Coordinates of C-alpha atoms and ligand atoms in Angstrom, one line a residue:
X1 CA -15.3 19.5 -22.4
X2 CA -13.1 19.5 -19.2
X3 CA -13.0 15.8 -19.0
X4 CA -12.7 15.1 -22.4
X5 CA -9.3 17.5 -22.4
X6 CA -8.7 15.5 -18.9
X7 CA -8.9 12.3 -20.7
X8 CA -7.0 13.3 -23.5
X9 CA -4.1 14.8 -21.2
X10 CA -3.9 11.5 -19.3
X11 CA -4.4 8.6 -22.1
X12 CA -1.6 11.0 -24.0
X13 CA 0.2 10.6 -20.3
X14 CA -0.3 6.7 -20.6
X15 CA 0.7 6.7 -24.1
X16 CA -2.3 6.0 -26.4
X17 CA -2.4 7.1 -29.9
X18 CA -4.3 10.3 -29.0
X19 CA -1.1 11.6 -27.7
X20 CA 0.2 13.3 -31.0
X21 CA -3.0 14.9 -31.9
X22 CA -2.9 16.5 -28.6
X23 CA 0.5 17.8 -28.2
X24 CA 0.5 20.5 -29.8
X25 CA -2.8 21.7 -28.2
X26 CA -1.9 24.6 -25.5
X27 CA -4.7 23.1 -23.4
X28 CA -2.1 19.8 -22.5
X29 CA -0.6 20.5 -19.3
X30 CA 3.3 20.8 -19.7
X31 CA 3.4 19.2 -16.6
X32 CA 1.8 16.0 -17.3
X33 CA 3.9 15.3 -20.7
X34 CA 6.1 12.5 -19.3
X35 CA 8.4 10.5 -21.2
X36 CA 9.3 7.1 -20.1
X37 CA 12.3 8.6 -18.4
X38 CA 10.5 11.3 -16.5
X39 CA 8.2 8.2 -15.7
X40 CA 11.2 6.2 -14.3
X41 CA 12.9 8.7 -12.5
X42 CA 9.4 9.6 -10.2
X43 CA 8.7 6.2 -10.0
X44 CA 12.4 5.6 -8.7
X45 CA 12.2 5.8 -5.1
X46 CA 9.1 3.6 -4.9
X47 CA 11.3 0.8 -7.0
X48 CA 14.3 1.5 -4.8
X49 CA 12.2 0.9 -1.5
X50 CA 10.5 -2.2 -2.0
X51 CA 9.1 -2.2 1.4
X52 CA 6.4 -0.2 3.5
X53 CA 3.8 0.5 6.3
X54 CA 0.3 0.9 6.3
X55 CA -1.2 2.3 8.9
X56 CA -5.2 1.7 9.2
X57 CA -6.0 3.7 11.9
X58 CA -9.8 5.7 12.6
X59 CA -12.7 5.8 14.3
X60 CA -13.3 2.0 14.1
X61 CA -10.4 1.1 16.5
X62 CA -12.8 2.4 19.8
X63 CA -15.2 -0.5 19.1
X64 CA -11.9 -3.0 18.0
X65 CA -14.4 -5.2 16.1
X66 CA -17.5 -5.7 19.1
X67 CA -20.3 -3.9 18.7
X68 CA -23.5 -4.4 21.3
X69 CA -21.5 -7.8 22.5
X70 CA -21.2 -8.9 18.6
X71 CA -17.9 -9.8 17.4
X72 CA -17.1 -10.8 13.8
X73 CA -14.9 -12.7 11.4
X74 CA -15.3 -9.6 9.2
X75 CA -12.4 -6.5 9.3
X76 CA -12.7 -4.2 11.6
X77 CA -12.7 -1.4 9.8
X78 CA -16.2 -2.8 8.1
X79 CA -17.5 -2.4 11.3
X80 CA -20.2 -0.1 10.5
X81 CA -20.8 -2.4 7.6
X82 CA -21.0 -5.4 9.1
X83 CA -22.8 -4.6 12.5
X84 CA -25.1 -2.0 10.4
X85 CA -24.6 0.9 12.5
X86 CA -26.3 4.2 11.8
X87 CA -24.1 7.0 11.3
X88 CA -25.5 9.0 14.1
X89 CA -24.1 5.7 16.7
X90 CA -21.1 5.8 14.7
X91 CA -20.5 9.3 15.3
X92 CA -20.5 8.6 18.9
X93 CA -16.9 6.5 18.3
X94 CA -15.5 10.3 18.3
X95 CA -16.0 11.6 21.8
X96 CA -14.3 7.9 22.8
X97 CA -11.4 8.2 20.8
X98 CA -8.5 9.7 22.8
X99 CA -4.9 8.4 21.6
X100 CA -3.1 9.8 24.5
X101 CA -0.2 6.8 24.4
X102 CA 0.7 8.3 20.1
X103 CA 4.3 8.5 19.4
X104 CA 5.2 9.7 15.8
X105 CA 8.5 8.8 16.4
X106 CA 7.9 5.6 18.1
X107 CA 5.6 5.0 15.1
X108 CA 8.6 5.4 12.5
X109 CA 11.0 4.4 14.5
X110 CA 9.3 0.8 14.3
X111 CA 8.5 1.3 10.8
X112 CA 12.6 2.5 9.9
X113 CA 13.9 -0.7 12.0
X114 CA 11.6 -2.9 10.4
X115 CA 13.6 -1.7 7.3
X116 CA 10.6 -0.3 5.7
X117 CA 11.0 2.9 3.3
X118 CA 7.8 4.6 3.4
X119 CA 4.3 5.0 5.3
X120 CA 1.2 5.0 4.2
X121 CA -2.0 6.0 6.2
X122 CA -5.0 6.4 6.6
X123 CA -6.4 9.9 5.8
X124 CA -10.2 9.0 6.0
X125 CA -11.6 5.4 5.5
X126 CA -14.9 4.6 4.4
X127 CA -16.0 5.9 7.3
X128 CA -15.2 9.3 6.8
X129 CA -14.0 10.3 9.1
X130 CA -10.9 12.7 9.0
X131 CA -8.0 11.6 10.7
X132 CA -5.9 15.2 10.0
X133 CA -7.6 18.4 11.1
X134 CA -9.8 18.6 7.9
X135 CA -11.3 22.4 7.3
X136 CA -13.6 21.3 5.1
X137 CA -15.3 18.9 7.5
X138 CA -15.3 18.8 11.3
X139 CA -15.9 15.0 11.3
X140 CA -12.5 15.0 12.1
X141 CA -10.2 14.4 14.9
X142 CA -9.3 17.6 15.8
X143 CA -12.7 18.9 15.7
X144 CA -14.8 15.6 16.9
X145 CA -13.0 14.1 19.3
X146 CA -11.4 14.6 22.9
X147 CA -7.9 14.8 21.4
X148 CA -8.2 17.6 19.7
X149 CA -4.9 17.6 18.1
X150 CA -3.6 16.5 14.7
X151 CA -1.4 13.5 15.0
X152 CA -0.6 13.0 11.2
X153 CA 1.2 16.3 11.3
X154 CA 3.6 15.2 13.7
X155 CA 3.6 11.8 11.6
X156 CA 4.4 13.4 9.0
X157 CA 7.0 15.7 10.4
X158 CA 8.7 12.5 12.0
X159 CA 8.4 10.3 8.8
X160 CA 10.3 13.1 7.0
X161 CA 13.4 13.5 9.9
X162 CA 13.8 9.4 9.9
X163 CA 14.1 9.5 6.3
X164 CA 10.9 7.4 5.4
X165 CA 8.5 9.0 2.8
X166 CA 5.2 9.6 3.9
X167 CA 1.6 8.7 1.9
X168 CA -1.7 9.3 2.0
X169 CA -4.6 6.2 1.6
X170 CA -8.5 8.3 1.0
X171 CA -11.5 6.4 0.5
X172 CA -13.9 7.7 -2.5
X173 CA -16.3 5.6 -0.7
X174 CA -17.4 7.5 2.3
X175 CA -20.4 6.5 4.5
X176 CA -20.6 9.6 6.3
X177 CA -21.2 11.7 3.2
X178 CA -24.7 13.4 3.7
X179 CA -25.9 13.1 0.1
X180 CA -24.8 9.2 0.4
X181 CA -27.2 6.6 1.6
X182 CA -27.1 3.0 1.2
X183 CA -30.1 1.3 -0.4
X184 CA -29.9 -2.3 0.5
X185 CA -32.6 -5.3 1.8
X186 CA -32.8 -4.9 5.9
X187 CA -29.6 -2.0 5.9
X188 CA -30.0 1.0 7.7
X189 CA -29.9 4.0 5.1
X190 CA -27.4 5.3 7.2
X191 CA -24.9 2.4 7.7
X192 CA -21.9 1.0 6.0
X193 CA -22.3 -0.9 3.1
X194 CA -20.4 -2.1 0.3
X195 CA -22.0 0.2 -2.1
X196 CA -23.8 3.5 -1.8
X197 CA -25.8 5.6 -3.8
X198 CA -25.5 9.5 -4.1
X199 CA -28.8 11.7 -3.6
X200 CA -29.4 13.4 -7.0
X201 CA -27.2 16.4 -7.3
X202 CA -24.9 14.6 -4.6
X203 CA -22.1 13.4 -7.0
X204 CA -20.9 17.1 -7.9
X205 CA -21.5 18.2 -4.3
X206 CA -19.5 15.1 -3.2
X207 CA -16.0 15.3 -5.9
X208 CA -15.8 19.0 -4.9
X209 CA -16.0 17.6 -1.2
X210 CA -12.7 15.3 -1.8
X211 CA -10.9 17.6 -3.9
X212 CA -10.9 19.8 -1.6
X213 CA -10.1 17.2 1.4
X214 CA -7.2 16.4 -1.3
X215 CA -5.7 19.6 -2.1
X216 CA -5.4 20.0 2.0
X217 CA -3.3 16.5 2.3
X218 CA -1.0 18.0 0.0
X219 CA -0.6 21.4 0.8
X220 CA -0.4 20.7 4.3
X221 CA 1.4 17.1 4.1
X222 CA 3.2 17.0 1.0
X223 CA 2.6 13.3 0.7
X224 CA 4.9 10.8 -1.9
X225 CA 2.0 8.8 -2.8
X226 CA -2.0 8.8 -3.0
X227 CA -3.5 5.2 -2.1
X228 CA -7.0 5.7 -3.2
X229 CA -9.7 2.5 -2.1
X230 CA -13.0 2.4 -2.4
X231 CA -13.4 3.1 -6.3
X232 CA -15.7 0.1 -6.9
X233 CA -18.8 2.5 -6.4
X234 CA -21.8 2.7 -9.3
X235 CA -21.4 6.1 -8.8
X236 CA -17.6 6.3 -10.1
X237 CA -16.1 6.2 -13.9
X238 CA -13.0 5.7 -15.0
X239 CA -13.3 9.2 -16.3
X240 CA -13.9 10.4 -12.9
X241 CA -10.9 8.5 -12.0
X242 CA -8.6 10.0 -15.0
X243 CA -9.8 13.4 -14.3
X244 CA -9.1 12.7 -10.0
X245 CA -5.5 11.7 -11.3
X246 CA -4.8 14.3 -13.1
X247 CA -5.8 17.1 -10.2
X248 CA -3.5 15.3 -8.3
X249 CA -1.0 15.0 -10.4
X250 CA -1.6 18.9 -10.9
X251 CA -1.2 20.0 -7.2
X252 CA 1.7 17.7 -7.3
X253 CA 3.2 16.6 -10.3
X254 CA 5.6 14.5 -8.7
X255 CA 3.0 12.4 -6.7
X256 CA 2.5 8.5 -7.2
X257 CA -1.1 7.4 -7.7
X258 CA -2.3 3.6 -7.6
X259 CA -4.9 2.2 -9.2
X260 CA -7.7 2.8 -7.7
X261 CA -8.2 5.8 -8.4
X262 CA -10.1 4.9 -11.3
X263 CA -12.2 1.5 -12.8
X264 CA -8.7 -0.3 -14.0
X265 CA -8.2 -2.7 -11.3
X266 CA -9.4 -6.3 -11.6
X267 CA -10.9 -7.2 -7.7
X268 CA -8.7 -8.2 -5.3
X269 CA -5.9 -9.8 -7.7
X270 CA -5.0 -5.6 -8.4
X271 CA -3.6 -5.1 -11.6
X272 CA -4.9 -3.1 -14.1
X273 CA -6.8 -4.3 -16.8
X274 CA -5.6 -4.0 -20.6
X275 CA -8.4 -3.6 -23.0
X276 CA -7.1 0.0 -22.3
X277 CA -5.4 2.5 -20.3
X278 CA -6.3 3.4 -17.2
X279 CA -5.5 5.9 -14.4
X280 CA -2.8 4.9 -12.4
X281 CA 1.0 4.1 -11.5
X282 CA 0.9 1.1 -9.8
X283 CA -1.4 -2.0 -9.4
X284 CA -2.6 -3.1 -6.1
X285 CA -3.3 -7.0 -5.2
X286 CA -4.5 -7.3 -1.5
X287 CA -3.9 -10.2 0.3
X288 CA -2.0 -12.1 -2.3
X289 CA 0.8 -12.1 -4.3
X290 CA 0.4 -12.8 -8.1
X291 CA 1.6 -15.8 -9.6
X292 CA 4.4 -13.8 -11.5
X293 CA 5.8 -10.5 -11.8
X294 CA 4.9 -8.5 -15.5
X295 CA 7.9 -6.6 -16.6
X296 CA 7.1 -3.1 -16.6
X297 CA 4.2 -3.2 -14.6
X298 CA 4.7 -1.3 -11.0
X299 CA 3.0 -3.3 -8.2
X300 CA 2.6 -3.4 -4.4
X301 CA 0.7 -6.1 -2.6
X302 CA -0.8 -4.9 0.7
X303 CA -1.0 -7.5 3.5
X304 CA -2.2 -8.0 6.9
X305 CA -0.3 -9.5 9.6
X306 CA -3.3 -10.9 11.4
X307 CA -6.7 -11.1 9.3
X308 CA -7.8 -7.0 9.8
X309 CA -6.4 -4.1 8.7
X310 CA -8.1 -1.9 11.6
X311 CA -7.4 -2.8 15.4
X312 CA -9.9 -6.0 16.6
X313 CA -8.7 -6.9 20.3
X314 CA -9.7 -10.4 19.8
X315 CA -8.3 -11.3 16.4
X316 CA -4.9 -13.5 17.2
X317 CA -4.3 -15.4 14.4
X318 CA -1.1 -13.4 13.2
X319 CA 1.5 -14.8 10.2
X320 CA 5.0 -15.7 11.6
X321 CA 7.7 -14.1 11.3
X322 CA 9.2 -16.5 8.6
X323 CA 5.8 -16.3 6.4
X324 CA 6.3 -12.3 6.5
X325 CA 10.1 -12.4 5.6
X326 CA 9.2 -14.7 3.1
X327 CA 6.1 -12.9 1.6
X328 CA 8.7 -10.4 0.9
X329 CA 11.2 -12.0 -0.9
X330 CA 8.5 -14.1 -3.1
X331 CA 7.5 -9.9 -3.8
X332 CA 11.0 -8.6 -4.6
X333 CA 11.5 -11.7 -6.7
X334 CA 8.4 -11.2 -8.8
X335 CA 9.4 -7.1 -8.9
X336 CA 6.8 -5.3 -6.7
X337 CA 6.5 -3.8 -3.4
X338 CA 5.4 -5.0 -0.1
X339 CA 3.0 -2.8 2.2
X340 CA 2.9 -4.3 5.6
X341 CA -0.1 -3.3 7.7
X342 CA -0.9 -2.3 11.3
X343 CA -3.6 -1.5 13.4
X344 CA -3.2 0.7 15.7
X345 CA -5.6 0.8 19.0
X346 CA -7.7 4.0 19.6
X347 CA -5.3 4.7 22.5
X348 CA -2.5 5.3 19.8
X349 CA -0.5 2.1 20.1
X350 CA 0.7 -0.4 17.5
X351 CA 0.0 -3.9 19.0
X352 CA 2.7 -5.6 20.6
X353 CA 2.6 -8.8 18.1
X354 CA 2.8 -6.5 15.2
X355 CA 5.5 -4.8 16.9
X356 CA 7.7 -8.0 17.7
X357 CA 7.1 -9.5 14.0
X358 CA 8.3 -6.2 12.5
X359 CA 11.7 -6.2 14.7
X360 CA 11.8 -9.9 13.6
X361 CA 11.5 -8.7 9.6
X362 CA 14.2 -5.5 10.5
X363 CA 16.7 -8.1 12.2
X364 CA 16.7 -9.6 8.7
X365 CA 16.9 -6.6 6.9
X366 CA 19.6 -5.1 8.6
X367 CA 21.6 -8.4 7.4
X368 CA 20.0 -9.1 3.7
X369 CA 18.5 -5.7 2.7
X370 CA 20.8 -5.5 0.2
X371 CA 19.1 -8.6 -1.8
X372 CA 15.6 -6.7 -1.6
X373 CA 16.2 -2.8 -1.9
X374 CA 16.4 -1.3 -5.3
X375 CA 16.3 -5.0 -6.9
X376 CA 14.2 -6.0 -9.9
X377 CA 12.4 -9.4 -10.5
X378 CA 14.0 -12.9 -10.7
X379 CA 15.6 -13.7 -13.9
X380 CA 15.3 -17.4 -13.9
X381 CA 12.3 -18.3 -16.2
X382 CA 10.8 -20.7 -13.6
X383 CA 10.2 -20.4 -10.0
X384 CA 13.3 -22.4 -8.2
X385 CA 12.3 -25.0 -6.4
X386 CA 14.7 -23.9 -3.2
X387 CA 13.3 -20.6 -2.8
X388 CA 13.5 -17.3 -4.9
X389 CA 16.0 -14.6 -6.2
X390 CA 16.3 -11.4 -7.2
X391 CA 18.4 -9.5 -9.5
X392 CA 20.4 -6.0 -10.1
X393 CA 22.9 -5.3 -12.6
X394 CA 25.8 -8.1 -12.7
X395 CA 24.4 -9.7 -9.6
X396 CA 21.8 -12.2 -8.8
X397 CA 20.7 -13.1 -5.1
X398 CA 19.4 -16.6 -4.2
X399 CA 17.4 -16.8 -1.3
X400 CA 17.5 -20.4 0.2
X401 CA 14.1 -21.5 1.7
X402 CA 14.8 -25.1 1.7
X403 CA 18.0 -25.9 2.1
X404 CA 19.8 -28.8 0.1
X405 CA 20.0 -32.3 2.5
X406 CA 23.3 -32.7 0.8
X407 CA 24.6 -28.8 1.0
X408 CA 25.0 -29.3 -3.0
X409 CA 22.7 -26.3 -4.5
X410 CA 21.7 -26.7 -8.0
X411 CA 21.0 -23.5 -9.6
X412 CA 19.4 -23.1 -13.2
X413 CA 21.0 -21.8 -16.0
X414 CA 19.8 -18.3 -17.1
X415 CA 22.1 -16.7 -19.5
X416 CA 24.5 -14.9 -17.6
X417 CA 28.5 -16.9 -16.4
X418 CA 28.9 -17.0 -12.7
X419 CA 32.3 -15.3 -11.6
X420 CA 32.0 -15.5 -8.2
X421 CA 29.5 -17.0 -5.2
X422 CA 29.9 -16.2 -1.8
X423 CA 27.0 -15.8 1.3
X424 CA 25.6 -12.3 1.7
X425 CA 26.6 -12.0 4.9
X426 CA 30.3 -13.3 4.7
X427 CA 31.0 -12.0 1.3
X428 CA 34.9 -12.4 2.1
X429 CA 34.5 -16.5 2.0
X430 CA 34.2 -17.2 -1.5
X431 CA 31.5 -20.6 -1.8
X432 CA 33.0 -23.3 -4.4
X433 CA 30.7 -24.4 -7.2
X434 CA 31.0 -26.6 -10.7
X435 CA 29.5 -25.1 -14.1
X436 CA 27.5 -27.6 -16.3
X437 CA 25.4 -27.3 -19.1
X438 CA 22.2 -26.3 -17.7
X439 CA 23.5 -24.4 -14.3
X440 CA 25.6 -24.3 -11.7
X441 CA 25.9 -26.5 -8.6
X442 CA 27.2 -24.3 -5.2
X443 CA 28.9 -25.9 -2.4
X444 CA 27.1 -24.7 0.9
X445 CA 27.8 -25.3 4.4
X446 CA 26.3 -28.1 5.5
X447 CA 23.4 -26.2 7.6
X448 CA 21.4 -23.3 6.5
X449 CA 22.9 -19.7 8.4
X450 CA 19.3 -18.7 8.6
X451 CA 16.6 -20.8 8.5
X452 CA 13.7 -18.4 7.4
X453 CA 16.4 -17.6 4.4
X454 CA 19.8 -17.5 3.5
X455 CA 21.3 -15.5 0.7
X456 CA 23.6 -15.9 -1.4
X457 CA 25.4 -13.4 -4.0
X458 CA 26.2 -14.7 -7.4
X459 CA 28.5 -12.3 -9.2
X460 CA 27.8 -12.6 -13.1
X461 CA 28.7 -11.8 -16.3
Ligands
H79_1 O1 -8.6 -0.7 3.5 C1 -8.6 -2.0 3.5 C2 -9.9 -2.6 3.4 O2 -10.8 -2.0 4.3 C3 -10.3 -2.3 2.0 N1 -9.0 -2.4 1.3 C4 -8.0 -2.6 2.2 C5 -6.7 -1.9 1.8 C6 -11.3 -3.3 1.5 N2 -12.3 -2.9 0.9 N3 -13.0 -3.8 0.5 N4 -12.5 -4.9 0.9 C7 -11.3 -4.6 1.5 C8 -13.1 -6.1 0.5 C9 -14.1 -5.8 -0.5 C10 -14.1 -6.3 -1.7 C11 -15.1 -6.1 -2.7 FE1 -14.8 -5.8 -4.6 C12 -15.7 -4.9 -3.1 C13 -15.7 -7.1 -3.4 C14 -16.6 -6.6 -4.3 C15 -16.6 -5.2 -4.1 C16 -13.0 -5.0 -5.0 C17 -13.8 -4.5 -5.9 C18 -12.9 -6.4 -5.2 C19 -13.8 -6.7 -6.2 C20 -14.4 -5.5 -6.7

């Protein structure tokens, strides 16, 4: 009966037809009645930000992707996947890992000057382990390792000072659970694996576990947004994910939840799938970017910088600086959010590569945030072929990836009369340009200002 209500409150939350029926029930929970405003105005500050950090950080960053001499092309944080470790080895990650060299406000600080708006990390992993100082559990770092302090409290506390909101990623897949095991061909019981199975009796046992691993992340942390991973599990319904949302949503109402919470998700393209509702405010592509933006839709694409989320020592194949700035425009121009990940090493640093891309993307910022924050999608009904744009009310931003040979930029017609074109950053040089039937063409100078991407301010109307 509890879940039915559950899924009742939430599908009249998402907006299905059940919603009348169940208004006037006194069961609904006032607080998760949300109109499309109250829907826009908690969603606002994720829209406005457009940019953010993720932070995979855990157990996994001791053995930095070598385990017994083996090494991987696998992530690192699949390490007890991938090199089938037994939980009770695993364990032994604990008494090694010692972050003396954490900064909180280093942390931010890199994250604020990279121009990024909010943080996300890693509360447990698949692993999990606890990375706060879990009561419920003392697999955690206060409680299992040498540290013995709490880092994400003073995360937390610095995220909040700098300005930057501050989120919560959990796992639902946990392979440290004692009523999980994983029953695979030549795996150890005990290991990772990309599926598990829960003892009988273990699936109540476990939901009581996490909700109550939950409620402490936001009592303790107040966090802006729940990034739940892992959801792909047998074991896990989308009525286990409506009825997770909506306990959330109860111990904060305010919270942002993505969508993995619950079954909605297609793989790793991330948005949610539409033969119904699902839980959820926001899909979650990983590692890609989707063709185009859906109006309406809240997205986030979460990225790597190199090719693992958690630390690997060896793994040097990082994106450039351009391919990041980029990645972010092509996002703001399709209307979601970028979530920029690090690594950091067990000793509590964030790698120096990651570090100097990031001052790289906040060098940009600092000159042409205004074309990313609080902007919606593109309004040009094809992709331009010189690079991307993004909109707000009575302006349109062009970012210039390939610059025109002859400095003559032909820009598409979309509706709207141009009034006024000048570069983002010298805004008091107007740029000539000639209206024609299907566009405009802008005189630029004859050499791009910045070759990863120049920007230009259309005023329209
Ligand atoms: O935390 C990072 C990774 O450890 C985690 N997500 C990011 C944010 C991650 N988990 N799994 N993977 C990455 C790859 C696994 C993909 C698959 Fe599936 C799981 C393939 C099949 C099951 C997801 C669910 C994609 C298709 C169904």
């Amino acid at each position: 009966m509890r879940t039915l209500n559950t899924l009742l409150i939430v599908s009249f939350l998402l907006g299905s037809p059940l919603a009348t029926q169940q208004q006037a029930s006194p069961q609904v929970n006032a607080t998760f009645i949300e109109t499309k405003a109250q829907r826009d105005r908690r969603m606002s500050w994720w829209r406005e930000a457009r940019f953010g950090m993720f932070i995979h950080w855990g157990l996994y960053a001791v053995p930095a992707g070598e385990y017994n001499g083996k090494r991987s092309d696998r992530i690192g944080e699949w390490i007890m996947e991938w090199a089938d470790i037994p939980r009770a080895d695993y364990e032994k990650f604990a008494g090694q890992f010692n972050p003396v060299k954490f900064d909180a406000k280093e942390w931010v600080r890199i994250a604020k000057d990279a121009g990024m708006k909010y943080i996300v990390i890693t509360s447990k992993h698949h692993d999990g382990f606890a990375m706060y100082g879990s009561k419920v559990s003392n697999y955690n770092i206060v409680d299992a390792t040498p540290y013995r302090r709490d880092p994400i409290r003073e995360l937390a506390a610095e995220a909040k000072k700098q300005g930057l909101k501050f989120c919560f990623y959990y796992s639902i897949l946990d392979w440290h659970y004692p009523a999980a095991f994983v029953d695979a061909p030549g795996k150890n019981p005990t290991a990772g694996n990309r599926t598990t199975k829960l003892r009988p009796g273990g699936k109540d046992e476990y939901v009581k576990y996490m909700k109550e691993q939950l409620r402490e992340l936001i009592t303790i942390y107040d966090p802006a947004v729940l990034w739940f991973d892992g959801e792909w599990q047998d074991w896990w319904t989308e009525a286990d994910g409506q009825e997770l949302y909506h306990y959330v949503r109860t111990l904060k109402p305010d919270i942002i939840i993505n969508n993995r919470v619950g079954r909605g998700r297609q793989g790793m393209q991330g948005m949610s799938k539409t033969d119904q509702e699902y839980a959820g405010d926001f899909g979650t592509p990983e590692q890609q970017v989707p063709a185009n933006g859906l109006p309406g839709v809240d997205w986030e694409s979460c990225m790597t910088m190199n090719t693992t989320w958690g630390f690997k020592f060896y793994d040097d194949k990082w994106k450039s600086p351009e391919v990041i700035i980029r990645n972010l425009i092509d996002i703001a121009s399709k209307g979601g959010n970028y979530l920029l990940n690090v690594g950091p090493t067990a000793e509590g640093l964030i790698p120096a590569p990651s570090v100097e891309r990031l001052a790289a993307v906040g060098k940009w910022m600092k000159l042409n945030g205004a074309s990313i924050y609080g902007t919606t999608a593109s309004l040009f009904s094809t992709q331009l072929k010189f690079g991307r744009a993004t909109s707000k009310p009575g302006l349109v931003y062009l970012h210039i990836f390939d610059w025109p040979t002859d400095g003559a930029l032909r820009v598409p017609a979309w509706g709207k009369t141009v009034t006024k074109a000048y570069l983002l950053t010298t805004p008091a040089r107007s740029l000539k340009f000639n209206k024609s039937a299907d566009g405009v063409t802008l005189q630029l100078p004859a050499q791009a200002v910045d070759p990863i991407a120049t920007v230009v301010v259309l005023e329209t109307k």
